[in-house]
mmCIF file of C-alpha atoms in Angstrom:
data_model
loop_
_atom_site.group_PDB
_atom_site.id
_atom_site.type_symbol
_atom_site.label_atom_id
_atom_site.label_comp_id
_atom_site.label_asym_id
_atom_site.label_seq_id
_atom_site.Cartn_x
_atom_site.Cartn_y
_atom_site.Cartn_z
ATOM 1 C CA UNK V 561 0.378 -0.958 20.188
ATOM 2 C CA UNK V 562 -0.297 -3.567 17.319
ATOM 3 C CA UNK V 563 -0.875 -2.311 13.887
ATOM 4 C CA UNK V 564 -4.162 -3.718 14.343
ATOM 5 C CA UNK V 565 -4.929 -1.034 17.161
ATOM 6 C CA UNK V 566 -3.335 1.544 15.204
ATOM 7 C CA UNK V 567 -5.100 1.482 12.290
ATOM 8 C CA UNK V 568 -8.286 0.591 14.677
ATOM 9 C CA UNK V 569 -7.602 3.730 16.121
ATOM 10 C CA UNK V 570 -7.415 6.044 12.822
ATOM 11 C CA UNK V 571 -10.519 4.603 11.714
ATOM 12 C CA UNK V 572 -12.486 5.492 14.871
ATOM 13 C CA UNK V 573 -10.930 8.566 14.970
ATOM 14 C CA UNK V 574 -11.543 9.412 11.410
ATOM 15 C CA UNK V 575 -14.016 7.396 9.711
ATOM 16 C CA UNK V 576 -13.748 6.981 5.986
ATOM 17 C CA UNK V 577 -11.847 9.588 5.060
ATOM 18 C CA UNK V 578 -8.016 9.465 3.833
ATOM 19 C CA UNK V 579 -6.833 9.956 7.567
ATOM 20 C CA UNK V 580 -9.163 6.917 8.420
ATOM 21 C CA UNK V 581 -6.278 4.713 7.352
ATOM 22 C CA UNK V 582 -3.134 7.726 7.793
ATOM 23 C CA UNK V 583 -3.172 9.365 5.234
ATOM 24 C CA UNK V 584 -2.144 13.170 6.249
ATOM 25 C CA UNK V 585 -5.139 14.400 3.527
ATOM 26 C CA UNK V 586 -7.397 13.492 0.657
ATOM 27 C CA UNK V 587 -4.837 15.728 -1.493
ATOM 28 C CA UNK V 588 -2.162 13.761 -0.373
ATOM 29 C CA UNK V 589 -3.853 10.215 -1.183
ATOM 30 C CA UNK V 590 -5.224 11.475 -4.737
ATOM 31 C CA UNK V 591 -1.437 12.562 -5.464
ATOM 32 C CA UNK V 592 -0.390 8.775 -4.393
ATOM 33 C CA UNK V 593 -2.900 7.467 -6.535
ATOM 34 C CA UNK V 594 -2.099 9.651 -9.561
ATOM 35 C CA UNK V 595 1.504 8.730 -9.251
ATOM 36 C CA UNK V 596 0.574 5.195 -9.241
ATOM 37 C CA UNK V 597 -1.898 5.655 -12.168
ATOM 38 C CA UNK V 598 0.621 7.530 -14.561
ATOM 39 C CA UNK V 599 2.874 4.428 -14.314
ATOM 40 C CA UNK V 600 0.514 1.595 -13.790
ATOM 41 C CA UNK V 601 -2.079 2.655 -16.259
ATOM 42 C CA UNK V 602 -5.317 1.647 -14.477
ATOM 43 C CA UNK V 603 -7.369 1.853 -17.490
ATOM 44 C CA UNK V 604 -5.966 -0.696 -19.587
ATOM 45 C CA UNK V 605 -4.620 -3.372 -16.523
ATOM 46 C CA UNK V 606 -6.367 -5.886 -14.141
ATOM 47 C CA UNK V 607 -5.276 -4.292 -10.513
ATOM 48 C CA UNK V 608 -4.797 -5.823 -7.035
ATOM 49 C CA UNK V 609 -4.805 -3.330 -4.109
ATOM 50 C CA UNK V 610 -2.714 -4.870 -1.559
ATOM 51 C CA UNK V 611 -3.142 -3.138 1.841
ATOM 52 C CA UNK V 612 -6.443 -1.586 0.423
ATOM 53 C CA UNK V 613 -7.651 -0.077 3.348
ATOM 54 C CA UNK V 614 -10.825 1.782 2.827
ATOM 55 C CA UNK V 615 -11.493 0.563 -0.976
ATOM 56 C CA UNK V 616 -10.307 4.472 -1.732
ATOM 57 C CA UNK V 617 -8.512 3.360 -5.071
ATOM 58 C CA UNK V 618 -11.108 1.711 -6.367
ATOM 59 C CA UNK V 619 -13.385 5.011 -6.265
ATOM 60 C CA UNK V 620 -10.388 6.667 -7.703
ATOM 61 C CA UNK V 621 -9.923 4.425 -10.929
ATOM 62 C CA UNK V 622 -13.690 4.499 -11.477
ATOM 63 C CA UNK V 623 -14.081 8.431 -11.001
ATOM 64 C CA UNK V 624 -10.636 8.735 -13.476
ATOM 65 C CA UNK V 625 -11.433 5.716 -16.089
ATOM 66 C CA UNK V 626 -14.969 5.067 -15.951
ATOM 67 C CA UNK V 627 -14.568 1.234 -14.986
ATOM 68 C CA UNK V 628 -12.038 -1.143 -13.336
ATOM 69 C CA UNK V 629 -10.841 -3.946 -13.315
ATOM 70 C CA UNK V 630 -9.902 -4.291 -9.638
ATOM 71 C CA UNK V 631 -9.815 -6.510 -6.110
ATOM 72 C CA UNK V 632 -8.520 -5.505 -2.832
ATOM 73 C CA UNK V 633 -7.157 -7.079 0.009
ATOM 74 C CA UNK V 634 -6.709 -5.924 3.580
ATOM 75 C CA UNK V 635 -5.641 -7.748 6.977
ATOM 76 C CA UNK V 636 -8.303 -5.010 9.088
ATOM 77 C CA UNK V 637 -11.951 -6.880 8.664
ATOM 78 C CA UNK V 638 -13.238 -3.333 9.754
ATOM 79 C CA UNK V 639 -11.678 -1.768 6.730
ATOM 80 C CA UNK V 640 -12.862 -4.629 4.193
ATOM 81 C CA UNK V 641 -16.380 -4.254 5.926
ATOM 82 C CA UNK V 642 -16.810 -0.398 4.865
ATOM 83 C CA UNK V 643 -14.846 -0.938 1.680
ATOM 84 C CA UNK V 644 -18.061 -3.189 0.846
ATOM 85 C CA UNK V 645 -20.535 -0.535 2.348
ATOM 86 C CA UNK V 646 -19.437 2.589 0.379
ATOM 87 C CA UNK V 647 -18.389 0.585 -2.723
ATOM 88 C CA UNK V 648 -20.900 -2.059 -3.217
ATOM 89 C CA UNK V 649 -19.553 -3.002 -6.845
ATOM 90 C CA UNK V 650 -16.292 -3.772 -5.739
ATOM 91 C CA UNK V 651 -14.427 -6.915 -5.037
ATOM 92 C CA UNK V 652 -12.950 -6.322 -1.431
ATOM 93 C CA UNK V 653 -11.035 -9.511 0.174
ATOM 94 C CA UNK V 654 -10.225 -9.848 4.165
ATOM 95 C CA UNK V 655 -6.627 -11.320 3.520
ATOM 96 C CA UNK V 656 -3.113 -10.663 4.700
ATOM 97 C CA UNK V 657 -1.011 -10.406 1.635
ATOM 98 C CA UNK V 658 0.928 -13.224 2.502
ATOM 99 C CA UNK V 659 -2.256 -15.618 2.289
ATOM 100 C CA UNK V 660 -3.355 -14.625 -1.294
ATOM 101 C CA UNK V 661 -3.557 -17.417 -3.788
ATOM 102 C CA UNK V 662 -1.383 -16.673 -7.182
ATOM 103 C CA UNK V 663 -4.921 -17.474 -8.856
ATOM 104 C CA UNK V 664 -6.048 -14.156 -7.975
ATOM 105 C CA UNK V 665 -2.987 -12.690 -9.515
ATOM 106 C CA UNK V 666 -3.458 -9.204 -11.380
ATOM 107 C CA UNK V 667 -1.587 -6.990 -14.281
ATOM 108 C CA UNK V 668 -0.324 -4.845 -11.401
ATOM 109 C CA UNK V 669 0.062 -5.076 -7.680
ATOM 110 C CA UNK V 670 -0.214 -1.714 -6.216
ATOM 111 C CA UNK V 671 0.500 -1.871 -1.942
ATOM 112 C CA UNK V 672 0.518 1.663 -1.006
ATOM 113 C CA UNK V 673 1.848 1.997 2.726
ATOM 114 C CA UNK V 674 2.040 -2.124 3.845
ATOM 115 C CA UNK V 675 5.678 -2.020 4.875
ATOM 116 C CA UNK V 676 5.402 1.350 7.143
ATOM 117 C CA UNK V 677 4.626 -0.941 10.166
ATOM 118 C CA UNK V 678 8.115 -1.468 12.326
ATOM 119 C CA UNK V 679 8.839 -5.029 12.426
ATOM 120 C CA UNK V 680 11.301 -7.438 14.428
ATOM 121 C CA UNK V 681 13.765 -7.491 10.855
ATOM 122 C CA UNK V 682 12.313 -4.880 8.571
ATOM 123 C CA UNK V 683 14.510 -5.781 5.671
ATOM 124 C CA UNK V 684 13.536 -10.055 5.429
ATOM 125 C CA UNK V 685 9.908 -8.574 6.098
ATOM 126 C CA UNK V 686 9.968 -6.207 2.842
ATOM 127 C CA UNK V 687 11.556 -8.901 0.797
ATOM 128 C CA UNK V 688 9.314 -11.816 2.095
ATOM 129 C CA UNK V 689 6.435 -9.567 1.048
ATOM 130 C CA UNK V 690 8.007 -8.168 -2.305
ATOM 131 C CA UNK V 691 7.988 -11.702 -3.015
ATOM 132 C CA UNK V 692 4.722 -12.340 -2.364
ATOM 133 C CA UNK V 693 3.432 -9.242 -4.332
ATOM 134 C CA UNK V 694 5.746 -10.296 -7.090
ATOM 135 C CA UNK V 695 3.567 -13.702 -7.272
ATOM 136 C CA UNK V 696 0.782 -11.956 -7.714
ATOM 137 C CA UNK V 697 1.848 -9.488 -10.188
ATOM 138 C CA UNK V 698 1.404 -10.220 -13.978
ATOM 139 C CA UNK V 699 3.689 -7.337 -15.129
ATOM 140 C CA UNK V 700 3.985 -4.500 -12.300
ATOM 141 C CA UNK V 701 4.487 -3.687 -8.761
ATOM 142 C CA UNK V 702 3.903 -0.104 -7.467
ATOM 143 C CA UNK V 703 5.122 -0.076 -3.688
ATOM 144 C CA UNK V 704 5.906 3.130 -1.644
ATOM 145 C CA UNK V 705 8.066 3.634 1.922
ATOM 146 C CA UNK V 706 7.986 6.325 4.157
ATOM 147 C CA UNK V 707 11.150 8.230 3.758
ATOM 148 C CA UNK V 708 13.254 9.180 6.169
ATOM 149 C CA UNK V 709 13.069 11.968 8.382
ATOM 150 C CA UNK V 710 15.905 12.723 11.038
ATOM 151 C CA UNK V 711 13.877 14.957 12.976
ATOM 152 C CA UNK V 712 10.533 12.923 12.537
ATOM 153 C CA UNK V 713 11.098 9.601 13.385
ATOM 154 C CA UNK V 714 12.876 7.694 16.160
ATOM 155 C CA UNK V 715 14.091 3.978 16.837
ATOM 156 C CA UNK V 716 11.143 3.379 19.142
ATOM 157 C CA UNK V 717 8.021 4.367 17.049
ATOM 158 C CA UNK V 718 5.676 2.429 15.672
ATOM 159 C CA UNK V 719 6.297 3.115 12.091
ATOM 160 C CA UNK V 720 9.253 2.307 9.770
ATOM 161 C CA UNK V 721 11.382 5.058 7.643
ATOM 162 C CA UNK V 722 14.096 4.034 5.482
ATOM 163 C CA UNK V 723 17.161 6.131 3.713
ATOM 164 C CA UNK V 724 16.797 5.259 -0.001
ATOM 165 C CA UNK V 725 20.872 3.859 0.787
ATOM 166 C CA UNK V 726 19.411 1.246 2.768
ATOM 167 C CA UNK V 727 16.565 0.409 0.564
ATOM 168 C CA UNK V 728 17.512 -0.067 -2.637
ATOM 169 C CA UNK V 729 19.975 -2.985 -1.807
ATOM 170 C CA UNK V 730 16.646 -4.827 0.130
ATOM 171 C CA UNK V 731 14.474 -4.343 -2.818
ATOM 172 C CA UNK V 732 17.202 -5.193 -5.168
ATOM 173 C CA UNK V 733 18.154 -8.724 -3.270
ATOM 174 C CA UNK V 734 14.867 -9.920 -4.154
ATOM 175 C CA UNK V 735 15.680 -11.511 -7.752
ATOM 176 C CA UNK V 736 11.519 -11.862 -8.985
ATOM 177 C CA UNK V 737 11.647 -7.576 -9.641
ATOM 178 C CA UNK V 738 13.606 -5.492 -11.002
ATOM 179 C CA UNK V 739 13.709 -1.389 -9.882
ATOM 180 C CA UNK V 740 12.714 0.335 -13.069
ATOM 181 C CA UNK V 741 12.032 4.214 -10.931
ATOM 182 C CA UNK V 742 12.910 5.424 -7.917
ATOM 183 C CA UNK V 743 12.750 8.512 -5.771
ATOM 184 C CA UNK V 744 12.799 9.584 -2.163
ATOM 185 C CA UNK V 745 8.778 8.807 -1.919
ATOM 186 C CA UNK V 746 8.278 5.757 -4.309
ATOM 187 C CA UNK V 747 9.487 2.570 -5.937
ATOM 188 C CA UNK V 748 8.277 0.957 -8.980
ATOM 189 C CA UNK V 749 9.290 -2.823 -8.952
#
């Protein structure tokens, strides 16, 4: 199964709601989006959402601030399509983030769940797209990884977990960021 039929799959199952694009709940994407909000401060910063699935973030800076100064991208067309739908004011791009021009750059870069998908080299992927994220960052970079779960994940599913041992040395290689937080559930570059 591609990513494309995975996340194909969620929405059909789900719709637009937070599951539509994995969350586990609407509590547990509104505690994401806090987290990213406490350190990114959406109402004072120009924001890309890279990996914006259903626009979600956007509703969430305008319910919290009022306005925002956002754009998101997302590789799923299907995803970009609603985004538009339920969230008519926004600026919704069908990109992958490696195809983003640096003129569409932003104070922060937030890309909530794009590195979960299991790749062929997991760690060049991560820093080939820290990179890119990092080009289109003005100031910040708010990424999360799934965290590793023994008893949850194996070597053959579709998704990625890393120990935090094995992370930080791939985020740090990448000279354009520099860790300034870090816990078991998210990174700020």
């Amino acid at each position: 199964m591609t990513n494309t039929e995975y996340y194909r799959t969620f929405f059909q199952t789900y719709g637009h709601r937070p599951e539509g694009v994995g969350w586990s709940s609407k509590k547990s994407q509104e505690e994401k989006f806090e987290w990213f909000d406490s350190v990114a401060q959406f109402n004072t910063n120009s924001v890309c959402d890279a990996g914006c699935g259903l626009g979600d973030l956007y509703d969430f800076i305008l319910r919290r601030h009022g306005s925002a100064n956002y754009f998101g991208i997302d590789a799923h067309l299907p995803y970009i399509e609603q985004a538009k739908r339920a969230y008519p004011s926004g600026t919704f791009i069908h990109a992958d983030i490696f195809e983003i021009k640096k003129s569409d750059s932003a104070d922060c870069v937030i890309a909530s769940g794009v590195f979960n998908f299991r790749k062929e080299n997991q760690s060049n992927y991560v820093k080939k797209g820290l990179r890119a994220l990092a080009s289109l960052s003005r100031s910040y970079i708010g990424v999360n990884f799934l965290r590793y779960h023994r008893n949850r994940m194996s070597d053959t599913s579709l998704l990625y977990s890393w120990k935090e041992a094995e992370l930080l040395p791939v985020i740090n290689s990448v000279s354009e960021i520099e860790v300034m937080h870090s816990n078991t559930t998210e990174t700020t570059l």
